[in-house]
Amino acid sequence: MADSVFKSRTLTNIYDEIKQVYLTDNRPWILGFSGGKDSTCMVQLIWNALSELPREKLHKKIFIISSDTLVESPKVVEQITSTLDMMETASKKSNLPISTNLVRPTLEDSFWVCLLGRGFPAPTNLFRWCTDRLKIRNADRFIQDKVSQYGEAIVVLGTRKDESGSRQQLMNLYEIEGSLLSRHSKFAQTYVYTPLRDFTTEDVWNYLLQNKNPWGANNRDLLAMYQNANASECPLVVDTSTPSCGNSRFGCWVCTVVAEDTSLKNTIESGEDWMEPLLELREELKATQDHEKRKSIRELKRRTGQMKLFDDIKKKAFEKNIQDFKTNDSKKERDPSDPYSILVPGPYTLEFCKEYLEKLLRGQKKVRENGPDQKMNLILEEELHEIQRIWRMERGDWKNSVYQIYEKVMGEKLPMMQEDLSGFGSVEQEVLEDICNKNNVPQLLVSKLLNAEYESQGMSKHSKIFPKLDKILSEEWREDIDEIIQDLKKQKQDKMDLGGQKIDVD
């Protein structure tokens, strides 16, 4: 166990170091704030240190950024937003050059657009698509914007070497000899400062509880939140080395990377029973990772329109991953001829996405009725519109199913976008289904071709549509799975026979 930082340093010495780094240059600071103990301690240290400087020396900007993935635990969102508001007000009163910023994923990167719109499966350790889209890209955009504006920037984080052996190794890797700054893992014109690098967990809590919070929050409320949820902090993520924030961490309530979300369960057991629908929705998503369940809710064709064999390495990883499920089904010996053991599973089926969207909206209705916020959103209106757009253009849903589901559950109409009112509708879809069934042609194939043609209306050169049509027609439209598997195996063997050429196993 590491020794307390205060055995070798005084608080005055730590404040002096912060002031020294701040006064060295004109590069703005970007402070990563997650609302947890480490980032709160880091911001409070900097706030108190800079408050000792004369006003004329407070010459450069400090940007505090927090990430809202839009699927954060509601208690964490409430804590972060109220804290940022308090910081903004207090910094103005204290004449500190501090501003707060809440960064969110873009619409196309949001969790529900990816999962329900595009059919991405619930994240796993093998396919953890959420971290980059919901967290890293948001922070990256903000950092790049400030680097573009100021030339260089310093990112200040509450990371500690005491967190884990891997964290210590990573921090040591990017250290610059003779400097208090480290290299950023991604951006050449960005540096990292970690004032808490030598703090232990006990040091963090001792500082928070023995020093008054300068923006008016009560640090004992933060301690109570940790005690109620039995959780640790989910840091602002700036790279993929940061572990998942599920399990015992405050993080996204939809997290399926871990087996069990104990913090959400503990929060409910501590009296926040209005959050039970969130836990039920999360557990249903987790259940979709079971191999037997996959067969009924996952396509065999991938979003590229092709089918793909498991390579040997990824198949072993896949087999190991499903052992996380302790159900009777996952313990059964699986049929080696089962297509779902041979082919890489594709996106969720449209039918599953529709069913889950209905459950999600029912959950939203319940938390509004029983929770503290009657306007709480589990999914945003703009996400619903984008999901419908994707369903229409990529999945052949001309019936505007999102709007039908919304009205069915919420008892009111969701205002439709102009693009949803024009083009093909329910009547056209019924006619198309009838024609395709009679002629034994995939309905999705024809709907994609028609959508491409409709989108291309008004183009100056209609020939631009040809690459789109070629891409659609080159997708796998055969229905004989055994034939497809045999063709894929033959293609793989042919590549190997050509002299050991590298095979694409992504």
Coordinates of C-alpha atoms in Angstrom, one line a residue:
M1 CA 0.0 0.0 0.0
A2 CA 1.3 3.4 -1.0
D3 CA 2.2 6.0 1.7
S4 CA 0.2 9.1 2.2
V5 CA 1.4 12.0 0.0
F6 CA 1.3 14.2 3.2
K7 CA 4.1 12.2 4.7
S8 CA 6.5 13.8 2.3
R9 CA 4.7 17.0 1.2
T10 CA 2.6 19.7 2.9
L11 CA -0.6 21.1 1.5
T12 CA 1.2 24.5 1.0
N13 CA 3.8 22.7 -1.1
I14 CA 1.1 21.1 -3.3
Y15 CA -0.6 24.5 -3.7
D16 CA 2.7 26.1 -4.6
E17 CA 3.3 23.4 -7.3
I18 CA -0.1 24.1 -8.9
K19 CA 0.6 27.9 -8.9
Q20 CA 4.0 27.3 -10.5
V21 CA 2.6 25.2 -13.3
Y22 CA -0.2 27.7 -13.9
L23 CA 2.1 30.7 -14.1
T24 CA 4.7 29.1 -16.3
D25 CA 2.9 29.8 -19.6
N26 CA -0.3 31.0 -21.3
R27 CA -1.6 27.6 -22.4
P28 CA -5.2 27.1 -21.2
W29 CA -6.1 24.4 -18.7
I30 CA -8.9 21.9 -19.5
L31 CA -10.0 20.2 -16.2
G32 CA -11.7 16.8 -16.6
F33 CA -14.5 16.7 -14.0
S34 CA -16.7 13.6 -13.5
G35 CA -18.4 14.6 -10.2
G36 CA -16.6 11.8 -8.3
K37 CA -14.1 12.1 -5.4
D38 CA -10.9 12.2 -7.4
S39 CA -12.0 14.9 -9.9
T40 CA -13.7 16.9 -7.1
C41 CA -10.5 16.8 -5.1
M42 CA -8.4 17.8 -8.1
V43 CA -10.7 20.8 -8.9
Q44 CA -10.8 21.9 -5.3
L45 CA -7.0 21.8 -5.0
I46 CA -6.6 24.0 -8.1
W47 CA -9.4 26.3 -7.0
N48 CA -7.9 26.9 -3.6
A49 CA -4.4 27.2 -4.9
L50 CA -5.3 29.8 -7.6
S51 CA -7.4 31.8 -5.1
E52 CA -4.1 32.7 -3.4
L53 CA -2.8 34.4 -6.5
P54 CA -3.3 38.2 -7.0
R55 CA -6.0 39.0 -9.5
E56 CA -3.5 40.4 -12.1
K57 CA -1.8 37.0 -12.3
L58 CA -5.0 35.0 -13.1
H59 CA -4.2 35.5 -16.7
K60 CA -5.2 32.3 -18.5
K61 CA -8.5 30.4 -19.0
I62 CA -9.5 27.3 -17.1
F63 CA -12.2 25.2 -18.7
I64 CA -13.9 22.5 -16.6
I65 CA -15.5 19.8 -18.8
S66 CA -17.8 17.0 -17.8
S67 CA -19.1 14.3 -20.0
D68 CA -22.8 13.5 -20.1
T69 CA -23.3 10.3 -22.1
L70 CA -27.1 10.8 -22.1
V71 CA -27.3 7.4 -20.4
E72 CA -25.6 8.3 -17.1
S73 CA -27.2 7.3 -13.8
P74 CA -29.8 10.0 -13.1
K75 CA -28.3 10.6 -9.6
V76 CA -24.9 11.3 -11.2
V77 CA -26.4 13.7 -13.8
E78 CA -28.2 15.6 -11.1
Q79 CA -25.0 15.9 -9.1
I80 CA -22.9 17.0 -12.0
T81 CA -25.3 19.6 -13.5
S82 CA -26.0 21.2 -10.1
T83 CA -22.2 21.2 -9.3
L84 CA -21.3 22.9 -12.6
D85 CA -23.9 25.6 -12.0
M86 CA -22.5 26.2 -8.5
M87 CA -19.0 26.4 -9.9
E88 CA -19.9 28.8 -12.6
T89 CA -21.6 31.2 -10.1
A90 CA -18.8 30.9 -7.5
S91 CA -16.0 31.5 -10.0
K92 CA -17.6 34.7 -11.2
K93 CA -18.0 35.9 -7.6
S94 CA -14.3 35.0 -6.9
N95 CA -13.1 36.6 -10.1
L96 CA -11.5 33.3 -11.2
P97 CA -11.0 32.6 -14.9
I98 CA -13.0 29.4 -14.7
S99 CA -15.9 28.3 -16.9
T100 CA -17.8 25.0 -17.0
N101 CA -18.8 23.0 -20.0
L102 CA -21.0 19.8 -20.3
V103 CA -20.0 17.8 -23.4
R104 CA -22.4 15.3 -25.0
P105 CA -22.1 12.8 -27.8
T106 CA -23.3 13.8 -31.3
L107 CA -26.7 12.5 -32.4
E108 CA -25.3 9.9 -34.6
D109 CA -23.0 8.6 -31.8
S110 CA -25.7 8.5 -29.1
F111 CA -26.3 5.2 -27.3
W112 CA -29.9 4.7 -28.5
V113 CA -29.2 5.7 -32.1
C114 CA -26.4 3.2 -32.3
L115 CA -28.2 0.4 -30.4
L116 CA -31.8 0.8 -31.6
G117 CA -31.3 2.6 -34.8
R118 CA -28.3 0.8 -36.3
G119 CA -28.8 -2.4 -34.2
F120 CA -25.4 -2.4 -32.5
P121 CA -25.4 -5.2 -29.9
A122 CA -25.2 -4.3 -26.2
P123 CA -21.5 -3.5 -25.5
T124 CA -19.1 -6.3 -24.4
N125 CA -15.4 -6.5 -23.7
L126 CA -15.0 -7.8 -27.3
F127 CA -17.1 -4.9 -28.8
R128 CA -17.0 -2.0 -26.4
W129 CA -18.2 0.5 -29.0
C130 CA -19.7 2.8 -26.4
T131 CA -16.6 4.3 -24.8
D132 CA -15.2 5.9 -27.9
R133 CA -18.6 7.2 -29.1
L134 CA -20.1 8.4 -25.8
K135 CA -17.0 9.7 -24.0
I136 CA -13.7 9.9 -25.8
R137 CA -14.9 11.7 -28.9
N138 CA -16.7 14.4 -26.8
A139 CA -13.6 15.2 -24.8
D140 CA -11.4 15.0 -28.0
R141 CA -13.6 17.5 -29.8
F142 CA -13.4 20.0 -26.9
I143 CA -9.6 19.6 -26.6
Q144 CA -9.0 20.0 -30.3
D145 CA -11.2 23.1 -30.4
K146 CA -9.2 24.7 -27.7
V147 CA -5.9 23.7 -29.3
S148 CA -7.1 25.2 -32.6
Q149 CA -7.9 28.4 -30.7
Y150 CA -4.9 28.7 -28.5
G151 CA -2.2 26.6 -30.2
E152 CA -1.6 24.3 -27.3
A153 CA -3.5 23.2 -24.2
I154 CA -2.9 21.4 -20.9
V155 CA -5.4 18.7 -19.8
V156 CA -5.6 18.4 -16.0
L157 CA -6.9 15.1 -14.7
G158 CA -7.6 13.6 -11.3
T159 CA -5.8 10.3 -12.1
R160 CA -3.7 8.7 -9.4
K161 CA -0.9 6.1 -9.6
D162 CA -2.4 4.4 -6.5
E163 CA -5.5 3.5 -8.5
S164 CA -4.0 0.3 -10.0
G165 CA -0.7 -1.1 -11.3
S166 CA -1.8 -0.6 -14.9
R167 CA -2.7 3.1 -14.3
Q168 CA 0.7 3.6 -12.7
Q169 CA 2.5 2.1 -15.7
L170 CA 0.5 4.2 -18.1
M171 CA 1.2 7.4 -16.2
N172 CA 4.9 6.6 -16.0
L173 CA 5.0 5.8 -19.8
Y174 CA 4.0 9.4 -20.8
E175 CA 6.0 11.3 -18.2
I176 CA 8.4 13.9 -19.5
E177 CA 11.7 13.8 -17.6
G178 CA 12.3 16.9 -15.6
S179 CA 8.8 18.2 -16.1
L180 CA 5.6 18.2 -14.1
L181 CA 3.7 17.7 -17.3
S182 CA 3.2 14.5 -19.3
R183 CA 2.6 13.9 -23.0
H184 CA -0.9 13.4 -24.1
S185 CA -1.5 9.9 -25.4
K186 CA -3.1 11.2 -28.7
F187 CA -2.5 14.9 -29.4
A188 CA 1.0 16.3 -30.0
Q189 CA 0.0 19.9 -29.0
T190 CA -1.6 18.8 -25.7
Y191 CA 0.0 18.0 -22.4
V192 CA -1.3 16.4 -19.2
Y193 CA -1.0 17.6 -15.6
T194 CA -1.9 15.3 -12.7
P195 CA -1.7 17.1 -9.4
L196 CA -3.2 14.0 -7.6
R197 CA -0.6 11.6 -9.0
D198 CA 0.8 10.6 -5.6
F199 CA -2.5 10.8 -3.6
T200 CA -3.9 7.7 -2.0
T201 CA -7.7 7.2 -1.7
E202 CA -7.4 8.1 2.0
D203 CA -5.6 11.3 1.1
V204 CA -8.4 12.3 -1.3
W205 CA -11.1 11.8 1.3
N206 CA -9.1 13.4 4.1
Y207 CA -8.6 16.5 1.9
L208 CA -12.3 16.7 0.9
L209 CA -13.6 16.3 4.4
Q210 CA -11.1 18.6 6.1
N211 CA -11.3 21.5 3.6
K212 CA -14.4 23.4 2.9
N213 CA -15.7 23.1 -0.7
P214 CA -15.0 26.5 -2.4
W215 CA -18.0 26.5 -4.7
G216 CA -20.5 25.9 -1.9
A217 CA -21.1 22.2 -2.3
N218 CA -21.0 19.8 0.7
N219 CA -18.4 17.2 0.3
R220 CA -20.1 15.0 2.9
D221 CA -23.0 14.7 0.5
L222 CA -20.5 13.2 -2.0
L223 CA -19.4 10.8 0.6
A224 CA -23.0 9.8 1.4
M225 CA -23.6 9.1 -2.3
Y226 CA -20.6 6.8 -2.4
Q227 CA -21.8 5.0 0.7
N228 CA -25.3 4.6 -0.5
A229 CA -24.2 3.1 -3.9
N230 CA -21.1 1.3 -2.6
A231 CA -19.3 2.8 -5.6
S232 CA -16.1 4.3 -6.9
E233 CA -15.6 7.1 -9.4
C234 CA -16.1 6.8 -13.1
P235 CA -13.4 9.2 -14.4
L236 CA -13.6 11.4 -17.5
V237 CA -12.4 9.1 -20.2
V238 CA -9.7 10.3 -22.5
D239 CA -8.4 7.0 -23.8
T240 CA -9.4 3.3 -24.2
S241 CA -7.2 2.2 -21.3
T242 CA -9.8 3.5 -18.9
P243 CA -11.7 0.5 -17.5
S244 CA -15.5 0.2 -17.9
C245 CA -17.5 2.2 -15.3
G246 CA -20.0 -0.5 -14.6
N247 CA -20.0 -2.9 -11.7
S248 CA -19.1 -0.9 -8.5
R249 CA -18.5 2.4 -10.3
F250 CA -20.9 5.3 -11.0
G251 CA -21.4 5.1 -14.7
C252 CA -23.9 4.5 -17.4
W253 CA -27.1 2.8 -16.2
V254 CA -27.2 0.7 -19.4
C255 CA -23.6 -0.7 -19.0
T256 CA -23.5 -4.3 -20.0
V257 CA -19.7 -4.7 -20.2
V258 CA -19.8 -6.0 -16.6
A259 CA -21.9 -8.9 -15.3
E260 CA -23.8 -6.9 -12.6
D261 CA -24.4 -3.2 -11.9
T262 CA -24.1 -3.2 -8.1
S263 CA -24.1 0.6 -7.8
L264 CA -27.5 0.9 -9.4
K265 CA -28.9 -1.9 -7.3
N266 CA -27.5 -0.4 -4.1
T267 CA -28.9 3.0 -5.0
I268 CA -32.4 1.4 -5.4
E269 CA -32.0 -0.5 -2.1
S270 CA -31.1 2.8 -0.4
G271 CA -34.6 4.2 -1.2
E272 CA -34.5 5.3 -4.8
D273 CA -36.9 2.6 -5.9
W274 CA -38.2 4.8 -8.8
M275 CA -35.1 3.7 -10.6
E276 CA -36.1 0.0 -10.8
P277 CA -37.3 0.4 -14.5
L278 CA -33.7 1.3 -15.4
L279 CA -32.3 -1.8 -13.7
E280 CA -34.9 -4.0 -15.5
L281 CA -34.0 -2.4 -18.9
R282 CA -30.3 -2.9 -18.3
E283 CA -30.8 -6.5 -17.3
E284 CA -32.8 -7.2 -20.4
L285 CA -30.0 -5.8 -22.5
K286 CA -27.5 -7.9 -20.7
A287 CA -29.6 -11.0 -21.4
T288 CA -29.2 -10.4 -25.1
Q289 CA -25.6 -11.4 -24.9
D290 CA -26.6 -15.0 -24.1
H291 CA -25.8 -17.3 -27.1
E292 CA -29.2 -18.9 -27.3
K293 CA -31.0 -15.5 -27.0
R294 CA -28.9 -14.2 -29.9
K295 CA -30.5 -16.6 -32.3
S296 CA -33.9 -14.9 -32.0
I297 CA -32.7 -11.3 -31.9
R298 CA -29.6 -11.0 -34.0
E299 CA -29.2 -10.9 -37.8
L300 CA -26.7 -13.2 -39.5
K301 CA -26.0 -10.5 -42.1
R302 CA -23.8 -7.7 -40.8
R303 CA -24.4 -4.0 -41.3
T304 CA -22.1 -4.1 -44.3
G305 CA -24.6 -6.3 -46.0
Q306 CA -22.2 -9.3 -45.9
M307 CA -21.9 -12.4 -43.8
K308 CA -18.5 -13.3 -42.2
L309 CA -16.9 -16.4 -40.7
F310 CA -15.4 -16.3 -37.2
D311 CA -11.7 -16.5 -37.5
D312 CA -10.1 -19.0 -35.0
I313 CA -8.8 -16.3 -32.6
K314 CA -12.0 -14.3 -32.4
K315 CA -14.0 -17.5 -32.1
K316 CA -12.1 -18.5 -29.0
A317 CA -12.6 -15.1 -27.5
F318 CA -16.3 -15.3 -28.4
E319 CA -16.6 -18.7 -26.7
K320 CA -14.8 -17.4 -23.6
N321 CA -17.1 -14.3 -23.5
I322 CA -20.3 -16.3 -23.4
Q323 CA -19.1 -18.3 -20.4
D324 CA -19.8 -15.1 -18.4
F325 CA -23.4 -16.2 -18.6
K326 CA -24.2 -18.8 -15.9
T327 CA -27.6 -19.9 -17.4
N328 CA -28.4 -23.5 -18.2
D329 CA -28.5 -22.6 -21.9
S330 CA -25.0 -21.2 -22.0
K331 CA -23.7 -24.4 -20.3
K332 CA -25.1 -26.6 -23.0
E333 CA -22.8 -28.1 -25.7
R334 CA -23.7 -26.1 -28.8
D335 CA -24.2 -27.6 -32.2
P336 CA -21.0 -27.0 -34.3
S337 CA -23.2 -26.7 -37.3
D338 CA -25.2 -23.9 -35.7
P339 CA -24.8 -20.8 -38.0
Y340 CA -24.6 -18.5 -34.9
S341 CA -21.4 -20.5 -33.9
I342 CA -19.9 -20.2 -37.4
L343 CA -20.8 -16.7 -38.5
V344 CA -20.1 -13.4 -36.7
P345 CA -23.5 -12.2 -35.5
G346 CA -24.9 -9.1 -37.0
P347 CA -27.1 -6.3 -35.6
Y348 CA -30.2 -6.7 -33.6
T349 CA -33.3 -7.5 -35.7
L350 CA -35.7 -4.7 -36.4
E351 CA -38.4 -6.5 -34.5
F352 CA -36.2 -6.7 -31.4
C353 CA -35.4 -2.9 -31.7
K354 CA -39.1 -2.1 -31.9
E355 CA -40.0 -4.2 -28.9
Y356 CA -37.1 -2.8 -26.8
L357 CA -38.0 0.8 -27.8
E358 CA -41.5 0.2 -26.5
K359 CA -40.1 -1.1 -23.2
L360 CA -37.7 1.9 -23.0
L361 CA -40.6 4.3 -23.4
R362 CA -42.7 2.5 -20.8
G363 CA -39.7 2.7 -18.5
Q364 CA -39.5 6.5 -19.2
K365 CA -43.1 6.9 -18.4
K366 CA -42.7 5.1 -15.1
V367 CA -39.7 7.1 -13.9
R368 CA -41.6 10.3 -14.8
E369 CA -44.6 9.1 -12.7
N370 CA -42.6 7.9 -9.7
G371 CA -39.4 9.8 -9.8
P372 CA -38.4 13.4 -8.8
D373 CA -38.5 14.7 -12.4
Q374 CA -41.7 14.5 -14.4
K375 CA -39.9 15.5 -17.6
M376 CA -37.0 13.0 -17.3
N377 CA -35.9 11.5 -20.6
L378 CA -34.4 8.1 -21.0
I379 CA -34.3 8.8 -24.7
L380 CA -34.4 12.2 -26.4
E381 CA -36.9 13.3 -29.1
E382 CA -34.1 13.9 -31.6
E383 CA -32.9 10.4 -31.0
L384 CA -36.3 9.0 -31.8
H385 CA -36.4 11.0 -35.1
E386 CA -32.9 9.7 -36.0
I387 CA -33.8 6.1 -35.2
Q388 CA -36.9 6.4 -37.5
R389 CA -34.7 7.9 -40.3
I390 CA -32.3 4.9 -40.0
W391 CA -35.1 2.4 -39.9
R392 CA -36.7 3.9 -43.0
M393 CA -33.5 4.2 -45.1
E394 CA -31.6 1.1 -43.9
R395 CA -34.2 -1.3 -42.6
G396 CA -37.1 -0.8 -44.9
D397 CA -39.5 0.6 -42.3
W398 CA -41.8 2.9 -44.2
K399 CA -44.6 2.7 -41.6
N400 CA -42.9 5.2 -39.3
S401 CA -43.0 2.6 -36.5
V402 CA -41.2 4.9 -34.0
Y403 CA -44.1 7.3 -34.1
Q404 CA -46.7 4.5 -33.7
I405 CA -44.8 3.0 -30.7
Y406 CA -44.5 6.4 -29.1
E407 CA -48.2 7.2 -29.4
K408 CA -49.1 3.8 -28.2
V409 CA -47.0 4.1 -25.0
M410 CA -47.1 7.8 -24.2
G411 CA -50.7 8.5 -25.3
E412 CA -49.7 11.4 -27.4
K413 CA -48.3 12.0 -30.9
L414 CA -44.6 12.7 -31.4
P415 CA -44.3 15.6 -33.9
M416 CA -43.1 14.1 -37.2
M417 CA -40.1 15.4 -39.2
Q418 CA -40.8 16.7 -42.7
E419 CA -38.8 13.8 -44.3
D420 CA -41.0 11.3 -42.4
L421 CA -44.1 12.9 -43.9
S422 CA -42.8 12.8 -47.5
G423 CA -41.8 9.8 -49.5
F424 CA -43.0 6.3 -49.0
G425 CA -45.5 5.3 -46.2
S426 CA -47.5 2.4 -44.8
V427 CA -49.7 1.9 -47.9
E428 CA -46.6 1.7 -50.2
Q429 CA -44.9 -0.7 -47.8
E430 CA -47.9 -3.1 -47.8
V431 CA -48.0 -3.0 -51.6
L432 CA -44.3 -3.6 -51.8
E433 CA -44.5 -6.5 -49.3
D434 CA -47.3 -8.1 -51.4
I435 CA -45.4 -7.8 -54.7
C436 CA -42.1 -9.0 -53.2
N437 CA -43.8 -12.1 -51.6
K438 CA -45.5 -13.0 -54.9
N439 CA -42.2 -12.7 -56.9
N440 CA -39.9 -14.2 -54.2
V441 CA -37.7 -11.1 -54.0
P442 CA -36.3 -9.7 -50.7
Q443 CA -38.5 -6.8 -49.7
L444 CA -35.6 -5.0 -48.0
L445 CA -33.6 -5.2 -51.2
V446 CA -36.3 -3.4 -53.2
S447 CA -37.0 -0.9 -50.5
K448 CA -33.3 0.1 -50.3
L449 CA -33.2 0.5 -54.0
L450 CA -36.3 2.7 -54.0
N451 CA -35.0 4.7 -51.1
A452 CA -31.7 5.3 -53.0
E453 CA -33.6 6.4 -56.1
Y454 CA -35.9 8.7 -54.0
E455 CA -32.8 10.3 -52.3
S456 CA -31.2 10.9 -55.6
Q457 CA -34.1 12.9 -57.1
G458 CA -32.9 16.4 -58.1
M459 CA -29.3 15.5 -58.5
S460 CA -27.5 17.4 -61.3
K461 CA -25.9 14.1 -62.4
H462 CA -28.2 11.1 -61.9
S463 CA -25.3 8.8 -62.6
K464 CA -24.1 9.4 -59.0
I465 CA -26.8 7.0 -57.9
F466 CA -25.0 4.0 -59.6
P467 CA -22.4 3.4 -56.8
K468 CA -25.2 3.4 -54.3
L469 CA -27.1 0.8 -56.3
D470 CA -24.0 -1.3 -56.8
K471 CA -23.4 -1.3 -53.1
I472 CA -26.9 -2.4 -52.3
L473 CA -26.9 -5.1 -55.0
S474 CA -23.6 -6.5 -53.8
E475 CA -25.0 -7.2 -50.4
E476 CA -25.7 -10.9 -49.5
W477 CA -29.3 -11.5 -50.5
R478 CA -29.3 -15.3 -50.7
E479 CA -31.4 -17.2 -48.2
D480 CA -29.6 -20.6 -48.2
I481 CA -27.3 -20.2 -45.2
D482 CA -25.5 -23.5 -45.7
E483 CA -24.6 -22.5 -49.3
I484 CA -23.3 -19.1 -48.0
I485 CA -21.2 -20.7 -45.3
Q486 CA -19.7 -23.2 -47.8
D487 CA -18.9 -20.3 -50.2
L488 CA -17.2 -18.3 -47.4
K489 CA -15.2 -21.3 -46.3
K490 CA -14.1 -21.9 -49.9
Q491 CA -13.1 -18.2 -50.2
K492 CA -11.0 -18.5 -47.0
Q493 CA -9.3 -21.6 -48.2
D494 CA -8.5 -20.1 -51.6
K495 CA -6.8 -17.2 -49.9
M496 CA -4.7 -19.5 -47.8
D497 CA -3.8 -21.6 -50.8
L498 CA -2.4 -18.4 -52.6
G499 CA 0.6 -18.6 -50.4
G500 CA -0.2 -17.6 -46.8
Q501 CA -1.5 -14.1 -47.6
K502 CA -2.8 -12.3 -44.6
I503 CA -6.6 -12.9 -44.2
D504 CA -8.8 -10.1 -43.0
V505 CA -10.1 -11.2 -39.6
D506 CA -11.6 -7.9 -38.4

